[in-house]
Amino acid sequence: MPELVFFSGTMDCGKSTLALQIAHNRDARGLQGVIFTRDDRAGEGKLSSRLGLVTEAVEAPRDMDLYAYLVTQLSQGGKADYVIVDEAQFLAPEQIDQLARIVDDLGLDVFAFGITTDFRTKLFPGSQRLIELADRIEQLQVEALCWCGARATHNARTVGGEMVVEGEQVVVGDVNRPAEEIGYEVLCRRHHRRRMTSATARAGALSPDVLPVGNA
């Protein structure tokens, strides 16, 4: 049976790499897929991974009807055996409904990849709707690591190396950016709560003799 599968994880855990691998494996068997993405680091209409792999994709703006796009393509003689959606957290909730309709009405597998929560630890609307509708949710097994070596579970936005907790939910950036730019860093929950990035930790780590107090 066709499924809507949501592959989730933090930034830097290999989501886009897995999306490209799934596309490669199916293409090698003669299957043709449609790849949607939004705001990829490589630019419009691209699906890229941090390993340097990149392929063409269909940019999916917020007002695009993904179901109608597939129906039009199929009715004009095009072929689609599966659908991949990268950066799915940026989709509108109604677009996630359209993905579910692609599975149910067109009989196609849909593989969606995205992060679950933003830099404030709040659910992205697209990810929330995927959690509500997906037939299956897969947590990626490649664990991103916090600077302390613990498993990274949270995405932090940084400016000048310091973590910020206010601002627009969607600001395109990436990990390992120059310190003066808006960037992102994956942290464990403890250091996300303490707003301690790798840069601030290097600047002045807490003494092991000092215990956190209050709301730290």
PDB file of N, CA and C in Angstrom, residues 120-188:
ATOM      1  N   ARG A 120      13.049  27.921  18.344  1.00  0.00           N
ATOM      2  CA  ARG A 120      12.411  28.213  19.632  1.00  0.00           C
ATOM      3  C   ARG A 120      11.817  26.955  20.253  1.00  0.00           C
ATOM      4  N   THR A 121      12.080  25.802  19.654  1.00  0.00           N
ATOM      5  CA  THR A 121      11.542  24.491  20.036  1.00  0.00           C
ATOM      6  C   THR A 121      10.040  24.402  19.808  1.00  0.00           C
ATOM      7  N   LYS A 122       9.507  25.205  18.894  1.00  0.00           N
ATOM      8  CA  LYS A 122       8.094  25.154  18.533  1.00  0.00           C
ATOM      9  C   LYS A 122       7.934  24.364  17.233  1.00  0.00           C
ATOM     10  N   LEU A 123       6.853  23.594  17.143  1.00  0.00           N
ATOM     11  CA  LEU A 123       6.609  22.814  15.939  1.00  0.00           C
ATOM     12  C   LEU A 123       6.396  23.719  14.725  1.00  0.00           C
ATOM     13  N   PHE A 124       7.029  23.360  13.607  1.00  0.00           N
ATOM     14  CA  PHE A 124       6.676  23.986  12.341  1.00  0.00           C
ATOM     15  C   PHE A 124       5.264  23.532  11.969  1.00  0.00           C
ATOM     16  N   PRO A 125       4.420  24.413  11.427  1.00  0.00           N
ATOM     17  CA  PRO A 125       3.069  23.998  11.036  1.00  0.00           C
ATOM     18  C   PRO A 125       3.060  22.815  10.066  1.00  0.00           C
ATOM     19  N   GLY A 126       3.992  22.815   9.101  1.00  0.00           N
ATOM     20  CA  GLY A 126       4.047  21.702   8.161  1.00  0.00           C
ATOM     21  C   GLY A 126       4.409  20.395   8.843  1.00  0.00           C
ATOM     22  N   SER A 127       5.359  20.448   9.766  1.00  0.00           N
ATOM     23  CA  SER A 127       5.757  19.242  10.493  1.00  0.00           C
ATOM     24  C   SER A 127       4.640  18.755  11.405  1.00  0.00           C
ATOM     25  N   GLN A 128       3.949  19.685  12.035  1.00  0.00           N
ATOM     26  CA  GLN A 128       2.829  19.293  12.896  1.00  0.00           C
ATOM     27  C   GLN A 128       1.772  18.537  12.102  1.00  0.00           C
ATOM     28  N   ARG A 129       1.464  19.045  10.904  1.00  0.00           N
ATOM     29  CA  ARG A 129       0.444  18.378  10.091  1.00  0.00           C
ATOM     30  C   ARG A 129       0.934  17.018   9.602  1.00  0.00           C
ATOM     31  N   LEU A 130       2.222  16.903   9.318  1.00  0.00           N
ATOM     32  CA  LEU A 130       2.773  15.604   8.931  1.00  0.00           C
ATOM     33  C   LEU A 130       2.658  14.599  10.069  1.00  0.00           C
ATOM     34  N   ILE A 131       2.939  15.033  11.282  1.00  0.00           N
ATOM     35  CA  ILE A 131       2.802  14.140  12.437  1.00  0.00           C
ATOM     36  C   ILE A 131       1.360  13.670  12.574  1.00  0.00           C
ATOM     37  N   GLU A 132       0.428  14.550  12.257  1.00  0.00           N
ATOM     38  CA  GLU A 132      -0.994  14.211  12.367  1.00  0.00           C
ATOM     39  C   GLU A 132      -1.456  13.254  11.270  1.00  0.00           C
ATOM     40  N   LEU A 133      -0.859  13.352  10.069  1.00  0.00           N
ATOM     41  CA  LEU A 133      -1.383  12.621   8.916  1.00  0.00           C
ATOM     42  C   LEU A 133      -0.521  11.458   8.433  1.00  0.00           C
ATOM     43  N   ALA A 134       0.754  11.454   8.746  1.00  0.00           N
ATOM     44  CA  ALA A 134       1.658  10.462   8.158  1.00  0.00           C
ATOM     45  C   ALA A 134       1.268   9.039   8.543  1.00  0.00           C
ATOM     46  N   ASP A 135       1.419   8.128   7.579  1.00  0.00           N
ATOM     47  CA  ASP A 135       1.229   6.713   7.874  1.00  0.00           C
ATOM     48  C   ASP A 135       2.355   6.192   8.760  1.00  0.00           C
ATOM     49  N   ARG A 136       3.525   6.806   8.597  1.00  0.00           N
ATOM     50  CA  ARG A 136       4.694   6.338   9.338  1.00  0.00           C
ATOM     51  C   ARG A 136       5.642   7.509   9.562  1.00  0.00           C
ATOM     52  N   ILE A 137       6.228   7.575  10.753  1.00  0.00           N
ATOM     53  CA  ILE A 137       7.218   8.598  11.076  1.00  0.00           C
ATOM     54  C   ILE A 137       8.522   7.895  11.413  1.00  0.00           C
ATOM     55  N   GLU A 138       9.577   8.263  10.713  1.00  0.00           N
ATOM     56  CA  GLU A 138      10.885   7.643  10.907  1.00  0.00           C
ATOM     57  C   GLU A 138      11.866   8.676  11.448  1.00  0.00           C
ATOM     58  N   GLN A 139      12.453   8.381  12.608  1.00  0.00           N
ATOM     59  CA  GLN A 139      13.510   9.230  13.149  1.00  0.00           C
ATOM     60  C   GLN A 139      14.829   8.780  12.544  1.00  0.00           C
ATOM     61  N   LEU A 140      15.540   9.689  11.904  1.00  0.00           N
ATOM     62  CA  LEU A 140      16.793   9.301  11.260  1.00  0.00           C
ATOM     63  C   LEU A 140      17.786   8.776  12.285  1.00  0.00           C
ATOM     64  N   GLN A 141      18.471   7.697  11.922  1.00  0.00           N
ATOM     65  CA  GLN A 141      19.356   7.022  12.857  1.00  0.00           C
ATOM     66  C   GLN A 141      20.746   7.645  12.927  1.00  0.00           C
ATOM     67  N   VAL A 142      21.091   8.470  11.933  1.00  0.00           N
ATOM     68  CA  VAL A 142      22.380   9.167  11.994  1.00  0.00           C
ATOM     69  C   VAL A 142      22.222  10.339  12.949  1.00  0.00           C
ATOM     70  N   GLU A 143      22.890  10.274  14.086  1.00  0.00           N
ATOM     71  CA  GLU A 143      22.708  11.282  15.118  1.00  0.00           C
ATOM     72  C   GLU A 143      23.664  12.450  14.919  1.00  0.00           C
ATOM     73  N   ALA A 144      23.096  13.650  14.843  1.00  0.00           N
ATOM     74  CA  ALA A 144      23.931  14.843  14.895  1.00  0.00           C
ATOM     75  C   ALA A 144      24.379  15.034  16.343  1.00  0.00           C
ATOM     76  N   LEU A 145      25.537  15.640  16.529  1.00  0.00           N
ATOM     77  CA  LEU A 145      26.100  15.786  17.869  1.00  0.00           C
ATOM     78  C   LEU A 145      26.206  17.252  18.269  1.00  0.00           C
ATOM     79  N   CYS A 146      25.882  17.510  19.517  1.00  0.00           N
ATOM     80  CA  CYS A 146      26.130  18.812  20.124  1.00  0.00           C
ATOM     81  C   CYS A 146      27.638  19.001  20.273  1.00  0.00           C
ATOM     82  N   TRP A 147      28.067  20.237  20.455  1.00  0.00           N
ATOM     83  CA  TRP A 147      29.504  20.500  20.623  1.00  0.00           C
ATOM     84  C   TRP A 147      30.085  19.760  21.821  1.00  0.00           C
ATOM     85  N   CYS A 148      29.223  19.398  22.798  1.00  0.00           N
ATOM     86  CA  CYS A 148      29.705  18.707  23.995  1.00  0.00           C
ATOM     87  C   CYS A 148      29.862  17.206  23.774  1.00  0.00           C
ATOM     88  N   GLY A 149      29.386  16.712  22.622  1.00  0.00           N
ATOM     89  CA  GLY A 149      29.477  15.292  22.325  1.00  0.00           C
ATOM     90  C   GLY A 149      28.199  14.525  22.558  1.00  0.00           C
ATOM     91  N   ALA A 150      27.215  15.151  23.218  1.00  0.00           N
ATOM     92  CA  ALA A 150      25.932  14.495  23.448  1.00  0.00           C
ATOM     93  C   ALA A 150      25.089  14.536  22.170  1.00  0.00           C
ATOM     94  N   ARG A 151      24.065  13.692  22.128  1.00  0.00           N
ATOM     95  CA  ARG A 151      23.172  13.672  20.974  1.00  0.00           C
ATOM     96  C   ARG A 151      22.463  15.017  20.850  1.00  0.00           C
ATOM     97  N   ALA A 152      22.505  15.602  19.661  1.00  0.00           N
ATOM     98  CA  ALA A 152      21.838  16.882  19.424  1.00  0.00           C
ATOM     99  C   ALA A 152      20.360  16.641  19.157  1.00  0.00           C
ATOM    100  N   THR A 153      19.518  17.373  19.849  1.00  0.00           N
ATOM    101  CA  THR A 153      18.069  17.214  19.710  1.00  0.00           C
ATOM    102  C   THR A 153      17.362  18.511  19.351  1.00  0.00           C
ATOM    103  N   HIS A 154      18.077  19.642  19.389  1.00  0.00           N
ATOM    104  CA  HIS A 154      17.452  20.936  19.166  1.00  0.00           C
ATOM    105  C   HIS A 154      18.246  21.747  18.143  1.00  0.00           C
ATOM    106  N   ASN A 155      17.516  22.570  17.390  1.00  0.00           N
ATOM    107  CA  ASN A 155      18.124  23.448  16.395  1.00  0.00           C
ATOM    108  C   ASN A 155      18.194  24.864  16.965  1.00  0.00           C
ATOM    109  N   ALA A 156      19.383  25.427  17.014  1.00  0.00           N
ATOM    110  CA  ALA A 156      19.562  26.780  17.546  1.00  0.00           C
ATOM    111  C   ALA A 156      19.911  27.738  16.416  1.00  0.00           C
ATOM    112  N   ARG A 157      19.321  28.930  16.454  1.00  0.00           N
ATOM    113  CA  ARG A 157      19.707  29.990  15.521  1.00  0.00           C
ATOM    114  C   ARG A 157      20.755  30.856  16.195  1.00  0.00           C
ATOM    115  N   THR A 158      21.790  31.209  15.453  1.00  0.00           N
ATOM    116  CA  THR A 158      22.877  31.997  16.028  1.00  0.00           C
ATOM    117  C   THR A 158      23.124  33.258  15.207  1.00  0.00           C
ATOM    118  N   VAL A 159      23.532  34.301  15.894  1.00  0.00           N
ATOM    119  CA  VAL A 159      23.991  35.539  15.266  1.00  0.00           C
ATOM    120  C   VAL A 159      25.280  35.927  15.971  1.00  0.00           C
ATOM    121  N   GLY A 160      26.354  36.013  15.220  1.00  0.00           N
ATOM    122  CA  GLY A 160      27.636  36.303  15.837  1.00  0.00           C
ATOM    123  C   GLY A 160      28.079  35.225  16.802  1.00  0.00           C
ATOM    124  N   GLY A 161      27.631  33.997  16.565  1.00  0.00           N
ATOM    125  CA  GLY A 161      28.012  32.879  17.420  1.00  0.00           C
ATOM    126  C   GLY A 161      27.161  32.719  18.657  1.00  0.00           C
ATOM    127  N   GLU A 162      26.241  33.682  18.909  1.00  0.00           N
ATOM    128  CA  GLU A 162      25.394  33.613  20.090  1.00  0.00           C
ATOM    129  C   GLU A 162      23.980  33.197  19.704  1.00  0.00           C
ATOM    130  N   MET A 163      23.379  32.384  20.539  1.00  0.00           N
ATOM    131  CA  MET A 163      22.045  31.872  20.275  1.00  0.00           C
ATOM    132  C   MET A 163      20.998  32.959  20.470  1.00  0.00           C
ATOM    133  N   VAL A 164      20.024  33.011  19.550  1.00  0.00           N
ATOM    134  CA  VAL A 164      18.907  33.946  19.659  1.00  0.00           C
ATOM    135  C   VAL A 164      17.610  33.152  19.722  1.00  0.00           C
ATOM    136  N   VAL A 165      16.608  33.713  20.388  1.00  0.00           N
ATOM    137  CA  VAL A 165      15.338  33.004  20.561  1.00  0.00           C
ATOM    138  C   VAL A 165      14.155  33.841  20.082  1.00  0.00           C
ATOM    139  N   GLU A 166      14.428  34.929  19.375  1.00  0.00           N
ATOM    140  CA  GLU A 166      13.366  35.758  18.826  1.00  0.00           C
ATOM    141  C   GLU A 166      13.625  35.979  17.345  1.00  0.00           C
ATOM    142  N   GLY A 167      12.542  36.217  16.603  1.00  0.00           N
ATOM    143  CA  GLY A 167      12.671  36.469  15.175  1.00  0.00           C
ATOM    144  C   GLY A 167      11.683  35.653  14.378  1.00  0.00           C
ATOM    145  N   GLU A 168      11.704  35.846  13.057  1.00  0.00           N
ATOM    146  CA  GLU A 168      10.825  35.105  12.169  1.00  0.00           C
ATOM    147  C   GLU A 168      11.116  33.610  12.260  1.00  0.00           C
ATOM    148  N   GLN A 169      10.063  32.805  12.115  1.00  0.00           N
ATOM    149  CA  GLN A 169      10.258  31.363  12.223  1.00  0.00           C
ATOM    150  C   GLN A 169      11.143  30.829  11.111  1.00  0.00           C
ATOM    151  N   VAL A 170      10.981  31.349   9.893  1.00  0.00           N
ATOM    152  CA  VAL A 170      11.743  30.854   8.748  1.00  0.00           C
ATOM    153  C   VAL A 170      12.748  31.906   8.306  1.00  0.00           C
ATOM    154  N   VAL A 171      14.014  31.632   8.526  1.00  0.00           N
ATOM    155  CA  VAL A 171      15.124  32.415   7.992  1.00  0.00           C
ATOM    156  C   VAL A 171      16.117  31.405   7.445  1.00  0.00           C
ATOM    157  N   VAL A 172      16.328  31.421   6.131  1.00  0.00           N
ATOM    158  CA  VAL A 172      17.173  30.412   5.505  1.00  0.00           C
ATOM    159  C   VAL A 172      18.621  30.622   5.924  1.00  0.00           C
ATOM    160  N   GLY A 173      19.239  29.554   6.375  1.00  0.00           N
ATOM    161  CA  GLY A 173      20.643  29.577   6.775  1.00  0.00           C
ATOM    162  C   GLY A 173      21.158  28.158   6.804  1.00  0.00           C
ATOM    163  N   ASP A 174      22.330  27.973   7.397  1.00  0.00           N
ATOM    164  CA  ASP A 174      22.914  26.642   7.437  1.00  0.00           C
ATOM    165  C   ASP A 174      23.845  26.553   8.629  1.00  0.00           C
ATOM    166  N   VAL A 175      24.282  25.328   8.918  1.00  0.00           N
ATOM    167  CA  VAL A 175      25.278  25.147   9.961  1.00  0.00           C
ATOM    168  C   VAL A 175      26.645  25.521   9.404  1.00  0.00           C
ATOM    169  N   ASN A 176      27.593  25.752  10.303  1.00  0.00           N
ATOM    170  CA  ASN A 176      28.980  26.053   9.925  1.00  0.00           C
ATOM    171  C   ASN A 176      29.098  27.306   9.063  1.00  0.00           C
ATOM    172  N   ARG A 177      28.323  28.345   9.403  1.00  0.00           N
ATOM    173  CA  ARG A 177      28.417  29.610   8.702  1.00  0.00           C
ATOM    174  C   ARG A 177      29.405  30.525   9.420  1.00  0.00           C
ATOM    175  N   PRO A 178      29.965  31.540   8.725  1.00  0.00           N
ATOM    176  CA  PRO A 178      30.822  32.510   9.411  1.00  0.00           C
ATOM    177  C   PRO A 178      30.094  33.140  10.589  1.00  0.00           C
ATOM    178  N   ALA A 179      30.826  33.451  11.641  1.00  0.00           N
ATOM    179  CA  ALA A 179      30.219  33.881  12.901  1.00  0.00           C
ATOM    180  C   ALA A 179      29.351  35.118  12.749  1.00  0.00           C
ATOM    181  N   GLU A 180      29.704  36.024  11.822  1.00  0.00           N
ATOM    182  CA  GLU A 180      28.948  37.266  11.710  1.00  0.00           C
ATOM    183  C   GLU A 180      27.617  37.080  10.986  1.00  0.00           C
ATOM    184  N   GLU A 181      27.396  35.930  10.364  1.00  0.00           N
ATOM    185  CA  GLU A 181      26.169  35.674   9.631  1.00  0.00           C
ATOM    186  C   GLU A 181      25.139  34.975  10.517  1.00  0.00           C
ATOM    187  N   ILE A 182      23.861  35.047  10.069  1.00  0.00           N
ATOM    188  CA  ILE A 182      22.834  34.242  10.719  1.00  0.00           C
ATOM    189  C   ILE A 182      23.082  32.788  10.356  1.00  0.00           C
ATOM    190  N   GLY A 183      23.197  31.956  11.353  1.00  0.00           N
ATOM    191  CA  GLY A 183      23.468  30.547  11.110  1.00  0.00           C
ATOM    192  C   GLY A 183      22.673  29.678  12.062  1.00  0.00           C
ATOM    193  N   TYR A 184      22.952  28.400  12.021  1.00  0.00           N
ATOM    194  CA  TYR A 184      22.261  27.443  12.880  1.00  0.00           C
ATOM    195  C   TYR A 184      23.274  26.472  13.460  1.00  0.00           C
ATOM    196  N   GLU A 185      22.954  25.980  14.636  1.00  0.00           N
ATOM    197  CA  GLU A 185      23.801  24.994  15.299  1.00  0.00           C
ATOM    198  C   GLU A 185      22.900  24.003  16.017  1.00  0.00           C
ATOM    199  N   VAL A 186      23.255  22.731  15.948  1.00  0.00           N
ATOM    200  CA  VAL A 186      22.473  21.722  16.660  1.00  0.00           C
ATOM    201  C   VAL A 186      23.057  21.541  18.057  1.00  0.00           C
ATOM    202  N   LEU A 187      22.159  21.494  19.039  1.00  0.00           N
ATOM    203  CA  LEU A 187      22.566  21.408  20.437  1.00  0.00           C
ATOM    204  C   LEU A 187      21.781  20.318  21.158  1.00  0.00           C
ATOM    205  N   CYS A 188      22.334  19.820  22.242  1.00  0.00           N
ATOM    206  CA  CYS A 188      21.560  18.962  23.132  1.00  0.00           C
ATOM    207  C   CYS A 188      20.572  19.849  23.897  1.00  0.00           C
TER     208      CYS A 188
END
